[in-house]
Amino acid sequence: MNWQDILARRAGRMKASEIRELLKLLDQPDIISFAGGIPDPALFPADDFKTAFHDIFSGPDATTALQYSVSEGYLPLRRWLAARMAALGVPCGPENILITSGSQQALDYLGKIFLTPGDTALVTWPTYLGALGAFNAYEPRYDRLLPRANRSAEDIAAAAREAGGRAKFAYLSADFANPTGETIDRAGREAVLALADTLDLAVIEDAAYQDLRYDGEAIPPMLALEIARKGSIEACRTVYCGSFSKTLSPGLRVGWVCAESSLISRLVLLKQAADLHSATLNQMAVHRVAEAGFEAQVTRARAAYRARRDRMLAALERHMPAGVSWTEPEGGMFVWVTVPEPLDGAALLARAVSGHKVAFVPGRAFFPDATGGNTLRLSFSAADGETIEEGIRRMGALLHEALQPA
Ligand SMILES: Cc1ncc(COP(=O)(O)O)c(C=O)c1O
């Protein structure tokens, strides 16, 4: 069968990245990989989940857990989330919350609901690869969102018109972004909100790492800043995407959207059409575990990841040659490294894997225009301190070698 002839145009934009292919090589046991960016499984509250699942199946909740349910999500979990959002400066009710199968599903729905082919999505440059993957299916054009020095609104609008559509949303991770680890300060957040007001954009706030702050003072979420200006979530254009993946478990696939209630109602229709609802059993278990000890779990995760971040930053200081620079994240899972031009991340990865047994993600994939060839993403979340030290020593050796005059 030649599927090519009958595929929809959007399928052409869904390509396996060459990096994914390279990363498949990393299963070899002697390779130290900073490529992943996944939580440390030792931190999963496995015993708490064991108790939660056991309790669910030992009482009247068993039938609820196994039956079809509402598309909005499990009400006690939505209530718990509404209270948590209120504590973050976002007073809201369960009507403002939709449970999704991870925040990844929320990104897909938001692409689907906002983008007509040819519309413009403003994204930070670089940006989360999975967001680009989710939005690509809806055939947008990408333009640069520069929170600290925004271009004029007219400039953005004119470029979007020229491309045959209009700018629809600004997508960003304000805290400890994937891939850079950087945080957008309060003034940057306010500038994006002002730009969105001028251009009549939705603001998609991807808060996947927000709970994982290791130092520095927390900055209110964009949605909280907008509510502070406009009085109520019902007057807001920010769509907050949250996730339990980085705090409790990514495997259970439980995330949420918090936004103005009429947008939530529209997203519920998409959810009905796509998968009816997220697994009730998982939502019930997450609710039980979160209610019993979310803060304690997050505190434990923060302590472990903070130590690894510190270890990685100290090792970079020790082993990197002059000319190499990196971000110093206040949270999250990533450090973003810039190497001197014309070094190229993909070529370096090939040498790193074969000659030095260390791996990372070349940065180019995170740029919609495939620039950023001289950048690399390192994750410190899944390796212990000794491994981080040795892995960064190997990367230092690779870069010393690569920077030697021929
Ligand atoms: C910035 C960002 N957003 C969203 C996601 C998706 O997470 P999930 O669907 O597990 O909530 C990830 C996963 O790595 C991420 O890094």
XYZ file of C-alpha atoms and ligand atoms in Angstrom:
422
model
C 0.000 0.000 0.000
C 1.358 3.416 -0.906
C 0.008 5.438 2.016
C 1.756 8.551 0.756
C -0.940 9.264 -1.830
C -3.808 9.200 0.631
C -2.226 10.898 3.640
C -3.659 14.251 4.736
C -1.417 17.264 4.216
C -0.960 17.632 7.981
C 0.626 14.181 8.183
C 3.523 15.490 6.102
C 4.521 17.757 8.992
C 4.768 14.851 11.415
C 8.278 13.534 11.042
C 10.389 11.331 13.279
C 13.298 13.532 14.231
C 16.784 12.390 13.354
C 17.637 12.988 16.996
C 15.120 10.401 18.136
C 16.916 7.953 15.857
C 20.287 8.862 17.371
C 18.926 8.625 20.887
C 17.848 5.048 20.265
C 21.547 4.194 20.440
C 21.655 5.237 24.061
C 20.418 1.985 25.511
C 24.006 0.756 25.744
C 24.775 0.420 29.459
C 28.150 2.219 29.422
C 26.708 5.465 28.044
C 25.932 8.254 30.480
C 22.897 10.031 29.122
C 21.794 13.560 29.944
C 19.364 13.355 27.028
C 16.199 12.119 28.729
C 14.597 14.820 30.824
C 12.376 12.387 32.676
C 11.708 12.163 36.422
C 13.845 9.880 38.577
C 11.724 6.739 39.133
C 13.203 6.391 42.637
C 11.174 9.481 43.551
C 7.807 8.096 42.476
C 5.491 7.712 45.498
C 4.936 4.070 44.575
C 3.773 2.959 48.036
C 1.230 5.770 48.189
C -0.150 4.726 44.816
C -0.234 1.100 45.904
C -2.378 2.082 48.894
C -4.573 4.365 46.762
C -5.305 1.727 44.115
C -5.941 -0.873 46.814
C -8.377 1.433 48.628
C -10.217 2.308 45.427
C -10.801 -1.361 44.648
C -11.704 -2.225 48.235
C -14.777 0.023 48.474
C -17.683 1.551 46.561
C -15.299 3.566 44.359
C -14.399 0.405 42.450
C -17.413 0.596 40.153
C -16.963 4.340 39.569
C -13.337 3.726 38.685
C -14.207 1.119 36.085
C -17.221 2.874 34.512
C -17.385 5.593 31.816
C -17.287 9.046 33.341
C -17.675 12.744 32.493
C -15.341 14.415 30.002
C -14.529 17.308 32.374
C -12.737 14.927 34.733
C -13.188 13.460 38.221
C -14.913 16.143 40.279
C -12.994 15.663 43.568
C -9.720 16.053 41.654
C -11.016 19.168 39.886
C -12.030 20.590 43.268
C -8.598 19.815 44.715
C -6.957 21.486 41.724
C -9.198 24.552 41.990
C -8.062 24.959 45.613
C -4.430 24.524 44.611
C -4.767 27.057 41.790
C -6.330 29.487 44.303
C -3.247 29.073 46.503
C -1.141 30.086 43.476
C -3.155 33.295 43.069
C -5.762 31.898 40.682
C -9.155 31.896 42.430
C -11.364 29.568 40.385
C -13.876 26.717 40.603
C -14.075 23.221 39.123
C -15.866 24.743 36.093
C -12.501 26.308 35.237
C -10.663 22.960 35.220
C -10.510 20.245 32.554
C -8.539 17.078 33.291
C -6.407 15.974 30.334
C -4.260 12.937 29.604
C -1.055 14.750 30.493
C -0.453 18.367 29.570
C 0.634 17.087 26.157
C -3.010 16.407 25.327
C -3.883 19.946 26.361
C -1.306 21.303 23.889
C -2.861 19.206 21.116
C -6.360 20.460 21.954
C -5.203 24.067 22.087
C -3.557 23.725 18.667
C -6.759 22.162 17.383
C -9.076 24.796 18.811
C -7.086 27.887 17.842
C -5.118 27.182 14.662
C -6.382 27.324 11.105
C -3.606 26.383 8.638
C -1.483 29.465 7.975
C -2.205 31.098 11.344
C 0.739 32.223 13.430
C 1.748 30.659 16.738
C 4.142 32.836 18.745
C 6.582 30.645 20.628
C 9.756 31.210 22.600
C 12.872 30.449 20.540
C 13.903 27.684 21.432
C 10.728 26.026 22.666
C 9.485 22.660 23.954
C 9.777 20.143 21.121
C 6.547 18.401 22.134
C 4.626 21.660 21.791
C 5.940 22.113 18.261
C 4.985 18.501 17.558
C 1.452 19.048 18.898
C 0.910 22.330 17.031
C 2.497 21.154 13.745
C -0.531 18.976 12.954
C -2.590 22.174 12.643
C -0.164 23.678 10.107
C 0.767 26.967 11.755
C 3.525 29.366 10.898
C 5.805 30.061 13.873
C 7.050 33.446 14.917
C 9.327 34.508 17.710
C 8.035 35.450 21.138
C 10.690 37.517 22.907
C 9.384 38.078 26.419
C 12.175 40.453 27.415
C 12.226 42.574 24.266
C 9.052 42.132 22.364
C 8.846 43.298 18.799
C 6.092 45.721 18.050
C 2.605 44.276 17.882
C 2.133 45.775 14.399
C 5.230 43.997 13.140
C 3.940 40.628 14.397
C 0.427 41.217 13.039
C 1.713 42.315 9.614
C 3.954 39.259 9.267
C 1.047 36.983 10.264
C -1.245 38.631 7.671
C 1.385 38.265 4.996
C 1.575 34.527 5.793
C -2.158 34.224 5.122
C -3.605 34.060 8.635
C -3.441 35.883 11.964
C -1.532 35.477 15.200
C -3.624 33.289 17.533
C -1.618 32.544 20.638
C 1.620 32.993 22.515
C 2.990 29.741 23.949
C 5.575 29.798 26.724
C 6.870 28.051 29.834
C 7.451 30.871 32.299
C 9.228 28.711 34.906
C 12.347 26.618 34.179
C 11.531 26.085 30.536
C 12.263 22.994 28.543
C 14.860 23.172 26.969
C 16.693 26.198 28.456
C 15.874 25.960 32.170
C 15.242 29.713 32.091
C 12.546 31.606 33.972
C 10.703 34.646 32.648
C 10.703 37.440 35.216
C 7.616 39.343 36.271
C 8.217 42.195 33.841
C 8.616 39.701 30.974
C 5.344 38.007 31.934
C 3.542 41.344 32.100
C 4.980 42.301 28.684
C 3.634 39.094 27.100
C 0.205 39.713 28.675
C 0.192 43.271 27.307
C 1.198 42.041 23.844
C -1.586 39.444 23.989
C -4.111 42.145 24.899
C -2.986 44.284 21.961
C -3.027 41.431 19.457
C -6.059 39.670 20.970
C -4.117 36.426 21.509
C -4.607 33.509 23.846
C -1.626 32.983 26.160
C -0.779 29.306 26.631
C 1.126 29.023 29.896
C 2.857 25.631 30.063
C 3.491 25.092 33.775
C 4.882 21.546 33.559
C 7.879 22.336 35.832
C 6.406 25.079 38.004
C 6.394 23.052 41.239
C 10.090 22.249 40.931
C 11.685 25.486 42.162
C 14.992 24.977 44.022
C 15.887 28.556 44.926
C 14.962 32.159 44.263
C 11.557 33.628 44.897
C 8.482 32.193 43.167
C 6.951 34.486 40.546
C 3.168 34.321 40.196
C 1.868 32.332 37.218
C 0.873 34.409 34.190
C -2.765 33.532 34.861
C -2.470 34.933 38.415
C -0.889 38.152 37.093
C -3.683 38.535 34.566
C -6.370 37.936 37.210
C -4.690 40.562 39.418
C -5.175 43.051 36.565
C -8.624 42.018 35.361
C -10.358 40.897 38.540
C -11.538 37.395 37.576
C -10.462 34.330 35.647
C -13.606 34.856 33.563
C -12.013 37.983 32.047
C -8.704 36.269 31.237
C -7.042 35.086 28.029
C -4.364 32.952 29.720
C -4.784 29.186 29.477
C -2.770 27.435 32.188
C -1.607 23.871 31.435
C -0.584 21.901 34.516
C 0.732 18.375 34.973
C 1.314 15.763 37.666
C 3.986 14.157 35.475
C 7.010 15.838 37.042
C 5.785 15.594 40.626
C 3.797 12.353 41.083
C 3.977 10.170 37.959
C 4.138 10.683 34.191
C 2.886 7.164 33.495
C -0.599 7.814 34.862
C -1.062 10.628 32.299
C -2.913 13.142 34.419
C -2.710 16.849 33.624
C -5.143 19.747 33.605
C -6.131 22.967 31.923
C -7.241 25.927 34.032
C -8.957 28.744 32.130
C -12.038 30.878 31.609
C -15.117 28.615 31.827
C -16.501 29.061 28.275
C -13.132 28.007 26.813
C -13.150 24.977 29.155
C -16.632 24.077 27.823
C -15.308 24.205 24.251
C -12.307 22.066 25.186
C -14.676 19.549 26.819
C -16.300 19.077 23.391
C -12.878 18.294 21.900
C -12.185 15.848 24.705
C -15.511 14.116 24.105
C -14.674 13.712 20.437
C -11.084 12.607 21.048
C -11.180 10.123 23.943
C -14.392 10.744 25.985
C -12.399 11.236 29.192
C -9.058 10.501 30.844
C -8.799 7.229 32.788
C -11.016 7.608 35.860
C -9.001 5.123 37.870
C -5.833 7.170 37.409
C -7.583 10.425 38.257
C -8.959 8.877 41.457
C -5.554 7.557 42.478
C -3.843 10.876 41.756
C -6.510 12.660 43.778
C -5.963 10.395 46.780
C -2.182 10.647 46.648
C -2.213 14.420 46.068
C -4.660 15.041 48.891
C -2.702 12.899 51.322
C 0.730 14.372 50.661
C 1.391 16.445 47.548
C 3.538 19.013 49.377
C 5.650 16.359 51.091
C 6.234 14.610 47.771
C 7.210 17.824 46.015
C 9.531 18.788 48.858
C 11.296 15.431 48.512
C 11.628 15.800 44.736
C 12.925 19.364 45.053
C 15.653 18.347 47.488
C 16.860 15.529 45.246
C 16.822 17.558 42.017
C 18.388 20.625 43.654
C 21.409 18.546 44.689
C 21.758 17.192 41.134
C 21.466 20.639 39.593
C 24.161 21.921 41.949
C 26.383 18.985 41.096
C 25.958 19.558 37.366
C 26.666 23.300 37.581
C 29.783 22.689 39.687
C 31.007 20.000 37.277
C 30.438 22.272 34.259
C 32.500 24.947 35.981
C 35.288 22.413 36.550
C 35.383 20.662 33.191
C 34.175 22.961 30.410
C 36.729 24.694 28.211
C 36.754 28.482 27.812
C 34.139 29.757 25.363
C 31.430 27.347 26.496
C 28.534 28.900 28.454
C 25.421 27.526 30.166
C 22.253 28.592 31.956
C 21.885 28.377 35.763
C 18.277 27.254 36.253
C 16.422 27.989 39.494
C 14.350 24.845 38.993
C 13.157 22.202 36.544
C 15.357 19.579 34.924
C 17.507 21.267 32.280
C 20.746 23.148 31.698
C 21.227 24.707 28.257
C 24.763 24.821 26.931
C 26.081 27.082 24.149
C 29.320 26.038 22.458
C 31.439 28.223 20.160
C 30.455 28.330 16.478
C 30.909 26.521 14.163
C 30.609 23.490 16.468
C 27.371 21.656 15.781
C 25.340 19.783 18.391
C 24.316 16.881 16.158
C 27.901 16.256 15.003
C 29.083 16.550 18.607
C 26.475 13.997 19.736
C 27.693 11.446 17.211
C 31.275 11.893 18.529
C 30.092 11.955 22.132
C 28.255 8.646 21.853
C 30.916 6.754 19.926
C 34.100 8.239 21.422
C 33.180 9.433 24.921
C 30.116 7.418 25.929
C 28.074 10.416 26.923
C 24.891 11.832 25.395
C 22.726 14.972 25.347
C 20.143 16.472 23.011
C 21.454 18.765 20.253
C 19.610 22.088 20.526
C 18.609 22.626 16.901
C 15.435 20.520 17.208
C 13.964 23.031 19.653
C 14.072 25.891 17.132
C 11.206 26.088 14.611
C 13.658 27.461 12.014
C 16.345 24.836 12.757
C 18.867 27.449 13.944
C 20.697 26.994 17.252
C 23.113 24.410 15.877
C 25.675 25.349 18.540
C 23.416 24.553 21.499
C 22.897 21.422 23.632
C 20.323 20.406 26.231
C 21.460 18.552 29.335
C 19.097 17.048 31.871
C 20.231 16.470 35.447
C 17.043 14.815 36.715
C 17.708 11.121 36.284
C 21.409 10.635 37.152
C 23.055 10.449 40.589
C 25.803 12.865 41.632
C 28.757 10.627 40.763
C 27.325 9.881 37.336
C 26.727 13.567 36.683
C 30.335 14.371 37.616
C 31.731 11.647 35.342
C 29.369 12.501 32.461
C 30.300 16.185 32.526
C 33.996 15.226 32.716
C 33.481 13.222 29.518
C 31.685 16.140 27.883
C 34.551 18.416 28.872
C 37.022 16.034 27.220
C 34.874 15.964 24.064
C 34.677 19.749 23.869
C 38.380 20.277 24.618
C 39.112 17.882 21.757
C 36.562 19.503 19.408
C 37.912 22.994 20.094
C 41.554 22.120 19.454
C 42.938 23.840 16.362
C 43.080 21.341 13.464
C 7.455 21.851 28.846
C 6.673 20.580 28.822
N 5.352 20.654 28.640
C 4.592 19.549 28.617
C 5.155 18.300 28.742
C 4.246 17.110 28.650
O 4.114 16.497 29.858
P 2.881 15.562 30.248
O 2.058 15.322 29.026
O 3.486 14.326 30.777
O 2.113 16.350 31.267
C 6.528 18.159 28.927
C 7.151 16.823 29.057
O 8.313 16.641 29.095
C 7.304 19.346 28.961
O 8.638 19.288 29.110
